[in-house]
Coordinates of C-alpha atoms and ligand atoms in Angstrom, one line a residue:
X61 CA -19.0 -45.5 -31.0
X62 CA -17.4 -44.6 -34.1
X63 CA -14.0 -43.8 -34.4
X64 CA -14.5 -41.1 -35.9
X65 CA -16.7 -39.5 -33.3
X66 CA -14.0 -41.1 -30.8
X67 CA -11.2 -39.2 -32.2
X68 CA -13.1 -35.6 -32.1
X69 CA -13.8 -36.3 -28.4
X70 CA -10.0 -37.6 -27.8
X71 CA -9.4 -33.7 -29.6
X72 CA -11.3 -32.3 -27.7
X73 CA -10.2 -33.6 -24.8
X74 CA -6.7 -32.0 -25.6
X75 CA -7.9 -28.6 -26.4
X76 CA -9.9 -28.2 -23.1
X77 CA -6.5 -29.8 -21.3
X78 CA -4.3 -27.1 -23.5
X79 CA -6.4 -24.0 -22.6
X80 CA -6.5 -25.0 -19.0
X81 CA -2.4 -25.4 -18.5
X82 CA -1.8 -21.9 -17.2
X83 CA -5.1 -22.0 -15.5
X84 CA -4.0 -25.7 -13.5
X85 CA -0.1 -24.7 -13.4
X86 CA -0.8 -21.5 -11.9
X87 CA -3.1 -23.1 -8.7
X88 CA -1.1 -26.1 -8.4
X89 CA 2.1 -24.0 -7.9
X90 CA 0.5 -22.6 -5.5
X91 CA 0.6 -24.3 -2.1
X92 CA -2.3 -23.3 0.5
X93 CA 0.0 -21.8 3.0
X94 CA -1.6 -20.8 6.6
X95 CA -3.1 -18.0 7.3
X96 CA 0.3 -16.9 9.6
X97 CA 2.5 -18.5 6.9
X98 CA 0.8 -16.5 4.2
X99 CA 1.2 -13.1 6.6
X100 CA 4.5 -14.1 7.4
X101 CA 6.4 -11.7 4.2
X102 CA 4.3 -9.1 5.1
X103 CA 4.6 -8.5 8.7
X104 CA 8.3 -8.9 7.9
X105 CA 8.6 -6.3 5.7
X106 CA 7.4 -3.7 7.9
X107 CA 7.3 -0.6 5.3
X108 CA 6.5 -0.7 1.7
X109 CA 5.9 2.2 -0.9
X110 CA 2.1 3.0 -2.3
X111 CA 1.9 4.7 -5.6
X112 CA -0.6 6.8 -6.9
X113 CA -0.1 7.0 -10.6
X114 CA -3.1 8.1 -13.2
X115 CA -4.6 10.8 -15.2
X116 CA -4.6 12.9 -13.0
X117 CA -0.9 12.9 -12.7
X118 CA -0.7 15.4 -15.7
X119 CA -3.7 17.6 -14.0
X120 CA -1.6 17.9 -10.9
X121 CA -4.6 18.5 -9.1
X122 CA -5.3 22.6 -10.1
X123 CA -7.7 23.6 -13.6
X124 CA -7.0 27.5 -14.5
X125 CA -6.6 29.6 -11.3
X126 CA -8.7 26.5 -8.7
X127 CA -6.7 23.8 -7.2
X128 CA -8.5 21.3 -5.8
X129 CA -8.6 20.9 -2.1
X130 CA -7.0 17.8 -0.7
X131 CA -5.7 14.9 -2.7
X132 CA -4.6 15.6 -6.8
X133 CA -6.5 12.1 -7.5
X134 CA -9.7 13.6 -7.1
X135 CA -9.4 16.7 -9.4
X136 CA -12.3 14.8 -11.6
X137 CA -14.4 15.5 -8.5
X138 CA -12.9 18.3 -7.3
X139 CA -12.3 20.6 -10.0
X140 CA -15.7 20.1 -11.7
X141 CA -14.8 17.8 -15.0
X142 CA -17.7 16.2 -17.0
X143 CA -16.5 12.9 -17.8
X144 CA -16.2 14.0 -21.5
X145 CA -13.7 16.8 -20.4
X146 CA -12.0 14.6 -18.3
X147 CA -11.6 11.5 -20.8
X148 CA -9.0 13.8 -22.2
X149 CA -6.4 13.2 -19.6
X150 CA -6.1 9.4 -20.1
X151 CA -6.3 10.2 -24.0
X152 CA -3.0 12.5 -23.4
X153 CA -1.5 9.8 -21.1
X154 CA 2.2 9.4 -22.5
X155 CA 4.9 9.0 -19.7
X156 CA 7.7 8.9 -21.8
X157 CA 10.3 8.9 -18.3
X158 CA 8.4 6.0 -17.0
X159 CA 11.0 4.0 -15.9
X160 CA 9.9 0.9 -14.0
X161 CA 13.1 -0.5 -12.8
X162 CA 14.4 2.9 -11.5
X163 CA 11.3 3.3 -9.8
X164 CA 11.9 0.0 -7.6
X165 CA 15.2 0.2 -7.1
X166 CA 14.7 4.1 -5.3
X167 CA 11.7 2.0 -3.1
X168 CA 14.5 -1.3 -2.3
X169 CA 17.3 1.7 -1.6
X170 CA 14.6 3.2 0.8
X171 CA 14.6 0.4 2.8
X172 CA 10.6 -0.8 1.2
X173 CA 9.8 -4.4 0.9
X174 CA 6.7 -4.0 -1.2
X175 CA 5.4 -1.5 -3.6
X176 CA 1.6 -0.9 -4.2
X177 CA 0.8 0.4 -7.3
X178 CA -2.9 2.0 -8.2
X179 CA -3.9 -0.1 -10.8
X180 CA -7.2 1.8 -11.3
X181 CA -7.9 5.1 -9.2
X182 CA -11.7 6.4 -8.7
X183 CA -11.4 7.9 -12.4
X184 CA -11.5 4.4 -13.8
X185 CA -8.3 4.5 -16.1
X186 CA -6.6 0.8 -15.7
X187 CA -2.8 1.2 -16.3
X188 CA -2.9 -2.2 -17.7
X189 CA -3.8 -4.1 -20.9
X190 CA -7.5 -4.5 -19.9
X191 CA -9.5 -6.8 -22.0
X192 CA -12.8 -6.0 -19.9
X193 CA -12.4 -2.0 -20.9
X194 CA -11.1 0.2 -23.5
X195 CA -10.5 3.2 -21.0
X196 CA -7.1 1.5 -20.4
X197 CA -3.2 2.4 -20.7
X198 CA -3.5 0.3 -24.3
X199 CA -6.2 1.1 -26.3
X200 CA -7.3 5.2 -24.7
X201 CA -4.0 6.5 -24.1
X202 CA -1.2 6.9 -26.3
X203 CA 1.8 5.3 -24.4
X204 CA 0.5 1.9 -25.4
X205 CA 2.8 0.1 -22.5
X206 CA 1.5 -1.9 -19.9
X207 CA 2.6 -0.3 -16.6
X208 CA 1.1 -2.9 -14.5
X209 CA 2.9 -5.3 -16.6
X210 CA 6.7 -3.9 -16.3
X211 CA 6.3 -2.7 -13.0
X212 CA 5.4 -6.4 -11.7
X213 CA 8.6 -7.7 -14.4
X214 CA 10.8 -4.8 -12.2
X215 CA 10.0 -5.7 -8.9
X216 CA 10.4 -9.4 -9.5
X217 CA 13.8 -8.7 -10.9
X218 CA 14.4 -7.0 -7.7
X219 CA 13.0 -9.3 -5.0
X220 CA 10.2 -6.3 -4.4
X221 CA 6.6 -7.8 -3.3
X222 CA 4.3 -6.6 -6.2
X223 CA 0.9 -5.1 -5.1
X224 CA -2.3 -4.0 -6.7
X225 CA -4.6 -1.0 -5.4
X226 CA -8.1 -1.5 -7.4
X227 CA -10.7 1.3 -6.3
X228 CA -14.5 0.0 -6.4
X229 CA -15.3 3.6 -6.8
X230 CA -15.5 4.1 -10.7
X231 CA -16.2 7.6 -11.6
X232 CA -16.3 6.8 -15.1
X233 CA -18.1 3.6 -15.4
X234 CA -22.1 4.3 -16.5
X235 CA -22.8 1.1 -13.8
X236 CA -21.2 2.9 -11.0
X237 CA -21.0 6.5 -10.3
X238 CA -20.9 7.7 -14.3
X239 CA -24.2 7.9 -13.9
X240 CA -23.7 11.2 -11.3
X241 CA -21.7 13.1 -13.6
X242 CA -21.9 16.1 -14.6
X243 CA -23.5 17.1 -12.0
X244 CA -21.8 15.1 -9.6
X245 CA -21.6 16.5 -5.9
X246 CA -19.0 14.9 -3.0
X247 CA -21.6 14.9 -0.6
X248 CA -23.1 12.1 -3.2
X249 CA -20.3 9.7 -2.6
X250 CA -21.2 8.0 0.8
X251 CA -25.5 9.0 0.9
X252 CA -27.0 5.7 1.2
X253 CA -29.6 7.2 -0.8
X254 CA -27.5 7.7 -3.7
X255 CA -26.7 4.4 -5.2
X256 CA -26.8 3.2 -9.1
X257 CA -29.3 0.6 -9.8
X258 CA -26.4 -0.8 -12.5
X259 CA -23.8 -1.2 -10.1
X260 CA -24.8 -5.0 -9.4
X261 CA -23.8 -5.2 -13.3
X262 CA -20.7 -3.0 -12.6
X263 CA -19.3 -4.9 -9.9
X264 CA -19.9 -8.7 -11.5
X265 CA -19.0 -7.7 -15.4
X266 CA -16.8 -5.1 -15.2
X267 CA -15.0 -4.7 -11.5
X268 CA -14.9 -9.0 -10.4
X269 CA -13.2 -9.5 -14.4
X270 CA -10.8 -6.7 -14.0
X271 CA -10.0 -8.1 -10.4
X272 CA -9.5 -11.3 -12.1
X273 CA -7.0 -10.0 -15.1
X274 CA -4.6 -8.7 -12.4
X275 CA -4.7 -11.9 -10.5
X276 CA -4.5 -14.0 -13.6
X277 CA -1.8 -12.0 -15.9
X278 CA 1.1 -10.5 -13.6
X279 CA 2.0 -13.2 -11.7
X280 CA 2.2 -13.2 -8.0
X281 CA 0.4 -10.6 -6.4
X282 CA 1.6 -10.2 -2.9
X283 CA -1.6 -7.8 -2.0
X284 CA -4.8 -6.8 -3.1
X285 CA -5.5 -3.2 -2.0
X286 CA -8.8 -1.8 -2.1
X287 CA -10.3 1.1 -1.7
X288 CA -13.9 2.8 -2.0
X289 CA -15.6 0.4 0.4
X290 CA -17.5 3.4 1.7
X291 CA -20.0 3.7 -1.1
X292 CA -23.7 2.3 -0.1
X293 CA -23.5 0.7 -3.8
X294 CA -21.1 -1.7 -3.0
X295 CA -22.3 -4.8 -0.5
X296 CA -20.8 -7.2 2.1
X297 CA -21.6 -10.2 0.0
X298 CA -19.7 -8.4 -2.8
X299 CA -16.7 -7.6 -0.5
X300 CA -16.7 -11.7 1.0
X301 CA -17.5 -12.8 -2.4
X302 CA -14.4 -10.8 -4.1
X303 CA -12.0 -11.8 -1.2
X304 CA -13.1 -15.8 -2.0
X305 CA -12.4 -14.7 -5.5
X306 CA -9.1 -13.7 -5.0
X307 CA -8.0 -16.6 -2.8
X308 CA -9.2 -18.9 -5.6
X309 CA -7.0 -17.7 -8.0
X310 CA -3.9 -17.0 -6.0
X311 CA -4.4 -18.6 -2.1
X312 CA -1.5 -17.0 -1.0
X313 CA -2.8 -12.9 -2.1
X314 CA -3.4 -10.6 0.9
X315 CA -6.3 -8.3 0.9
X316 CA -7.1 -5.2 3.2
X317 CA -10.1 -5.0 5.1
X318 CA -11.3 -2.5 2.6
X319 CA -12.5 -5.3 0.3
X320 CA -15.5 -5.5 3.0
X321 CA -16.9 -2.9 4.7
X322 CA -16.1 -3.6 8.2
X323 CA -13.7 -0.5 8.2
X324 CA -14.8 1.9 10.6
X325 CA -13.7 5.4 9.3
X326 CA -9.9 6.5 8.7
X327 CA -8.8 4.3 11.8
X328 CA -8.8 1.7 9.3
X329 CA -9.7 -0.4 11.8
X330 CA -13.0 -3.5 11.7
X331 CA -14.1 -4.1 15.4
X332 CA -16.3 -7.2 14.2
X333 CA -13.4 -9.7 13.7
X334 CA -14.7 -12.3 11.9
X335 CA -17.5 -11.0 10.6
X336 CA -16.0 -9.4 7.7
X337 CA -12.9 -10.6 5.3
X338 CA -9.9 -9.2 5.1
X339 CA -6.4 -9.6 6.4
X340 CA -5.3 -6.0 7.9
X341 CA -6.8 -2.9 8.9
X342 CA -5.8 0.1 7.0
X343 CA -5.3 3.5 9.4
X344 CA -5.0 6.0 7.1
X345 CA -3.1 9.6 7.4
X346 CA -3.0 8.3 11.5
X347 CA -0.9 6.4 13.6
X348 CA -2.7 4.5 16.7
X349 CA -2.0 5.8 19.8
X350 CA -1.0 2.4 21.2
X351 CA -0.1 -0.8 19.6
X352 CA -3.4 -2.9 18.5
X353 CA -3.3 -6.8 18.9
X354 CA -3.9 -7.3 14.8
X355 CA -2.4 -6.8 11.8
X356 CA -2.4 -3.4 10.2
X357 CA -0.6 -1.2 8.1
X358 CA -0.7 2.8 8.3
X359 CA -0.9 4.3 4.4
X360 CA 0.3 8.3 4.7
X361 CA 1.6 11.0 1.9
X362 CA 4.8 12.7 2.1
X363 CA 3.0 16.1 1.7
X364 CA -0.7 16.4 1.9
X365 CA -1.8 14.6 -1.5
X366 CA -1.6 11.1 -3.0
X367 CA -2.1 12.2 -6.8
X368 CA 0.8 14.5 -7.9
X369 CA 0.5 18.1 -6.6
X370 CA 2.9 21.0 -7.4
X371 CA 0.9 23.3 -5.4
X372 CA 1.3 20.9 -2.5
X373 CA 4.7 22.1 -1.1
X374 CA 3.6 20.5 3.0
X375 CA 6.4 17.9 2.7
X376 CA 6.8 16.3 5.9
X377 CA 10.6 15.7 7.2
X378 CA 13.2 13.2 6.4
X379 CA 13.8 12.6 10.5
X380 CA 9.6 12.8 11.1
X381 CA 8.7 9.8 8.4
X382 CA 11.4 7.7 9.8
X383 CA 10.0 8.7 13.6
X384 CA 6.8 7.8 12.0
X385 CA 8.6 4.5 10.7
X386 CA 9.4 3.7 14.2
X387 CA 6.3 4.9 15.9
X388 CA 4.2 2.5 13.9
X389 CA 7.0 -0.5 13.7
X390 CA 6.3 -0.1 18.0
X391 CA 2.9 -0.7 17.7
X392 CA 3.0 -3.6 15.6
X393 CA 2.0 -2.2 12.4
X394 CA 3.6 -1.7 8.8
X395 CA 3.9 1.7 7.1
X396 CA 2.8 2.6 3.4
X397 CA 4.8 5.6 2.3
X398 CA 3.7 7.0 -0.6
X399 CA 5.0 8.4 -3.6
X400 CA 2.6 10.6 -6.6
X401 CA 4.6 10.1 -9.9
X402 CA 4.0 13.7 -12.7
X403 CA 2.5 12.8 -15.4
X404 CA 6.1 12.1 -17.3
X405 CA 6.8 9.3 -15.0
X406 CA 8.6 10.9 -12.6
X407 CA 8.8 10.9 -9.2
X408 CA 8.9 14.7 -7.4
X409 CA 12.3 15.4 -6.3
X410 CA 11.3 16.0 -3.3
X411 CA 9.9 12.5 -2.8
X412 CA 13.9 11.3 -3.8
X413 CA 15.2 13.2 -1.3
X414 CA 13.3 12.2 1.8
X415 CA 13.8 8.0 0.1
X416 CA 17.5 8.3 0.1
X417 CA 17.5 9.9 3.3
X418 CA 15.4 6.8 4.9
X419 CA 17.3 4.4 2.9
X420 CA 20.3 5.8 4.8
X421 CA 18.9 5.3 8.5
X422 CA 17.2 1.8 7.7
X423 CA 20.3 0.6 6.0
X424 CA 22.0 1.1 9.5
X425 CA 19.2 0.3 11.6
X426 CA 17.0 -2.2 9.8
X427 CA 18.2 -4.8 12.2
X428 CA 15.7 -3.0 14.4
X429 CA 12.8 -2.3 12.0
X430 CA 12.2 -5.5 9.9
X431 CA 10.7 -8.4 11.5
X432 CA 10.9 -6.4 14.9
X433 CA 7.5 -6.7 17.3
X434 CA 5.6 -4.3 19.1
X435 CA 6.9 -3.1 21.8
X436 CA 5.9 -4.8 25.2
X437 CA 6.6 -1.9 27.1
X438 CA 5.0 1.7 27.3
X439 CA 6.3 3.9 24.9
X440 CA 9.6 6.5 26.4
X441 CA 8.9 10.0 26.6
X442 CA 12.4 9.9 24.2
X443 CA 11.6 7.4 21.9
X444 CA 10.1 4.3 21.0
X445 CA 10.9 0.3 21.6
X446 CA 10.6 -2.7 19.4
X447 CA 11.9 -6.1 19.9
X448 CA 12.5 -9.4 18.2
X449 CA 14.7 -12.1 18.8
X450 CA 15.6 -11.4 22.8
X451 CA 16.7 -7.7 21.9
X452 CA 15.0 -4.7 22.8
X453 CA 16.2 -1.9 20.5
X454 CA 15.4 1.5 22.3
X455 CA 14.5 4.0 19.1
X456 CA 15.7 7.2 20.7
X457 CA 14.6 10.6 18.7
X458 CA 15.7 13.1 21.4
X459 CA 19.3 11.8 22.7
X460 CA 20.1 12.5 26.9
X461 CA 21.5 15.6 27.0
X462 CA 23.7 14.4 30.5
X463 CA 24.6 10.9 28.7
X464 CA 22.2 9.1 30.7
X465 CA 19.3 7.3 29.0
X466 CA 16.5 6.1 31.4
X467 CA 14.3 3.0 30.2
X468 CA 12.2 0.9 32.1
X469 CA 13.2 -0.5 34.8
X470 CA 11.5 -4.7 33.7
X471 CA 14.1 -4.4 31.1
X472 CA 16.9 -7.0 32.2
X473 CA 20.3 -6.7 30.2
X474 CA 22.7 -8.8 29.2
X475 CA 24.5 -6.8 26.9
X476 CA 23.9 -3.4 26.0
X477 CA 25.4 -1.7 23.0
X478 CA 24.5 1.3 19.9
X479 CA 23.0 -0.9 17.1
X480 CA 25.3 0.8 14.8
X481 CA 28.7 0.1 17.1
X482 CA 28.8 -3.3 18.4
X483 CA 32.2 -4.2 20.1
X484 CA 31.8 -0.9 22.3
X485 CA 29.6 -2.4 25.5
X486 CA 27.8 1.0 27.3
X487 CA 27.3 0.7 31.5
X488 CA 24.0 -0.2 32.5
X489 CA 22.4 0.1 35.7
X490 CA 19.3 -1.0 37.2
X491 CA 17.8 1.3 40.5
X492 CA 14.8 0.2 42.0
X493 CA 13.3 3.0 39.5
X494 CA 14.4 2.6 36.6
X495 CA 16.8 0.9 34.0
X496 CA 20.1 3.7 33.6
X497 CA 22.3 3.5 30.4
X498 CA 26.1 5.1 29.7
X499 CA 25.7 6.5 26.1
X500 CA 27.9 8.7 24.8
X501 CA 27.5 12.9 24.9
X502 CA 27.1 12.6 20.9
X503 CA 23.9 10.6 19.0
X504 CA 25.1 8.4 16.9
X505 CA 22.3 9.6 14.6
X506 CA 21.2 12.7 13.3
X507 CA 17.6 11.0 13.4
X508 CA 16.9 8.5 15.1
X509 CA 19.6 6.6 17.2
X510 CA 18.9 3.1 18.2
X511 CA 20.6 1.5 21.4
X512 CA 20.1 -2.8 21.1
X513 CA 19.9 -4.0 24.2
X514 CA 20.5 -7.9 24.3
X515 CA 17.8 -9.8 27.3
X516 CA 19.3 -11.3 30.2
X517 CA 17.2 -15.1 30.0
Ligands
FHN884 O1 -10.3 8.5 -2.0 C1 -9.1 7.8 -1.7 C2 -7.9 8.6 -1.9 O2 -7.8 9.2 -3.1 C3 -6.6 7.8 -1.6 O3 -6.5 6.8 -2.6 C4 -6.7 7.2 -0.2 C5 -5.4 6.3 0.0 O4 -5.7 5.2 0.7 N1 -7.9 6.4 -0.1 C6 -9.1 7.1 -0.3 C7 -9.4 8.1 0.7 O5 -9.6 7.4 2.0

């Protein structure tokens, strides 16, 4: 062989070698850890914050006098735009008081372990650099930053799990359902009849490659979120091929059963394990009666919309999310809280009010939220339990009136205390009914007081 021609291959060789680095660096640093090992962050963590962040954060879900019924992230659908009306929105995008590390540092003074972002909404705008798509936060909309992009940079400064949400449903996309509008109709979105003969094009050009960006350009993604499983468009051999995808590229990325459709309605729940991927049921706006033997993770609005809503003014309480905290925590599940940014980049002050006030019970009382178990014993008409590590904490929301608090009688103590005042050991007394302990005439807790009760062996 000729040197010459030996040389150009040797070249060659180098290029190819080049361009795969970050390609080989990225897998190889990235051990194969167990399924449980790979869960283990997550079911730690116990409550994260979802954000839903988009165009229609400057619509705030009302057009002249109608406001759209239900959540702001549908006023495309909901309040009638053609796409060419909408398209405006992301074209206007400009969030001038976006500021990422503020934004992670109100979710880690909540008490939130993770924050999932909506990287792409059923209106198809990507807040990232997209190279797949121009409707993007670079090259539609005038702000020109990548959100995706400093939001990751925050919460790695901040030792915050960064998450993706991706929705299937594309509103906007000609190969999905841009092909209903404008005379789109919600009653469309789940008819099996209605499908797009594109959408086989949609989902392996445009949705798998945008997938792939995220996974490839913002480092570790702790989950994949997705949502829009319901429409008859997308496939199970879509959903098991994307989940493969994923893994491929990062081994260690959690997805949600909604990248397959085994969901079976807002329950969140699949009741075929194993016959479809994904790592944890998604409840959604609900709380399971009773604690199922799986992983899940209950996603919930602080008022009655995801996408920013003025009009929405149905906040739930400070003490009723962190009940709902605990409820869930009980049951074995994790709790995504979220938050729906305006379209400056700001969260609603409301929103800030009910974080600080949740940061302030779980910096007290995260001893008995994070990596705490479902409870093994029926709930308390005053509360809820969890456990971990030989303790039962008793969660109690309404505190004995006559200083007496009655638990279950299998519960044998050791030592029993208030989480929040250790050296001061309360009575305890076990009838042939029940389980008796001293507390004092005054909660501890304006919410939620929790009582730690350390197991006899
Ligand atoms: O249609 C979406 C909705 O806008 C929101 O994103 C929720 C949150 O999980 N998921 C879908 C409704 O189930």
């Amino acid at each position: 062989m000729k040197m010459k021609t030996l040389r150009n291959m040797c070249l060659l060789v180098v290029i190819v070698m080049l361009n795969m680095g970050p390609v080989l660096a990225q897998a190889s640093s990235k051990k194969k850890l167990s399924d449980d090992e790979r869960m283990e962050w997550w079911r730690d963590s116990k409550f994260g914050m979802f954000i839903h962040w988009g165009a229609y954060s400057i619509i705030g879900g009302e057009r002249g006098s109608k406001i759209a019924g239900g959540g702001a992230e549908w006023a495309m659908d909901k309040l009638d735009y053609t796409i060419e009306e909408y398209e405006k929105y992301p074209e206007m995008f400009n969030p001038q008081l976006f500021d990422a590390d503020a934004w992670v540092t109100m979710a880690k003074n909540a008490g939130m372990k993770y924050i999932v972002l909506t990287s792409k909404h059923h209106e198809g705008f990507a807040l990232w650099d997209s190279k797949v798509s121009d409707y993007d936060i670079m090259d539609t909309a005038p702000f020109k930053r990548d959100i995706v992009k400093e939001l990751a940079e925050a919460c790695k400064k901040q030792g915050i799990k960064f998450c993706l949400y991706y929705s299937i449903v594309d509103w906007h996309h000609p190969q999905a359902q841009g092909n209903l509008y404008p005379n789109y109709n919600i009653s469309q979105h789940d008819d099996p009849s209605v499908v797009n003969p594109e959408f086989p094009k949609y989902y392996e050009n445009y949705m798998k490659p945008q997938v792939g960006e995220l996974l490839k350009n913002y480092g570790d993604i702790g989950v994949v979120w997705f949502d829009g499983d319901w429409i008859s468009d997308y496939t199970t051999e879509m959903g098991k091929d994307l989940y493969k995808y994923i893994r491929d590229i990062q081994p260690n990325t959690i997805v949600n059963n909604r990248v397959d459709k085994g969901r079976t309605g807002m329950d969140g729940m699949n009741n075929k394990p194993g016959q479809f991927a994904g790592d944890f049921g998604t409840p959604e706006q609900e709380i399971p009666d009773t604690g199922i033997d799986s992983d899940w993770e209950a996603c919930m609005t602080m008022n009655g919309t995801w996408g920013y809503k003025p009009d929405d003014v149905n906040w739930k309480s400070s003490e009723d999310l962190i009940e709902k905290l605990v409820d869930i925590v009980s049951k074995g599940g994790n709790f995504l809280l979220n938050i729906g940014p305006d379209g400056y980049g700001r969260f609603p002050a409301q929103s800030i009010r009910r974080l600080d006030a949740m940061g302030q019970w779980t910096k007290k009382n995260g001893e008995a939220i994070y990596g705490a178990t479902a409870s093994p014993y029926e709930k308390p008409k005053w509360g809820r339990y969890t456990q971990k590590d030989g303790v039962i904490y008793a969660h109690v929301f309404e505190w004995p009136k006559d200083g007496l608090l009655k638990l279950n009688k299998d519960i044998k103590v050791k030592k029993a205390t208030l989480l929040t005042d250790p050296n001061t050991e309360l009575n305890a007394l076990t009838t042939s009914r029940e389980l008796l302990i001293d507390v004092p005439q005054l909660a501890p807790d304006t919410t939620v007081s929790v009582v730690k009760i350390e197991l006899a062996k």
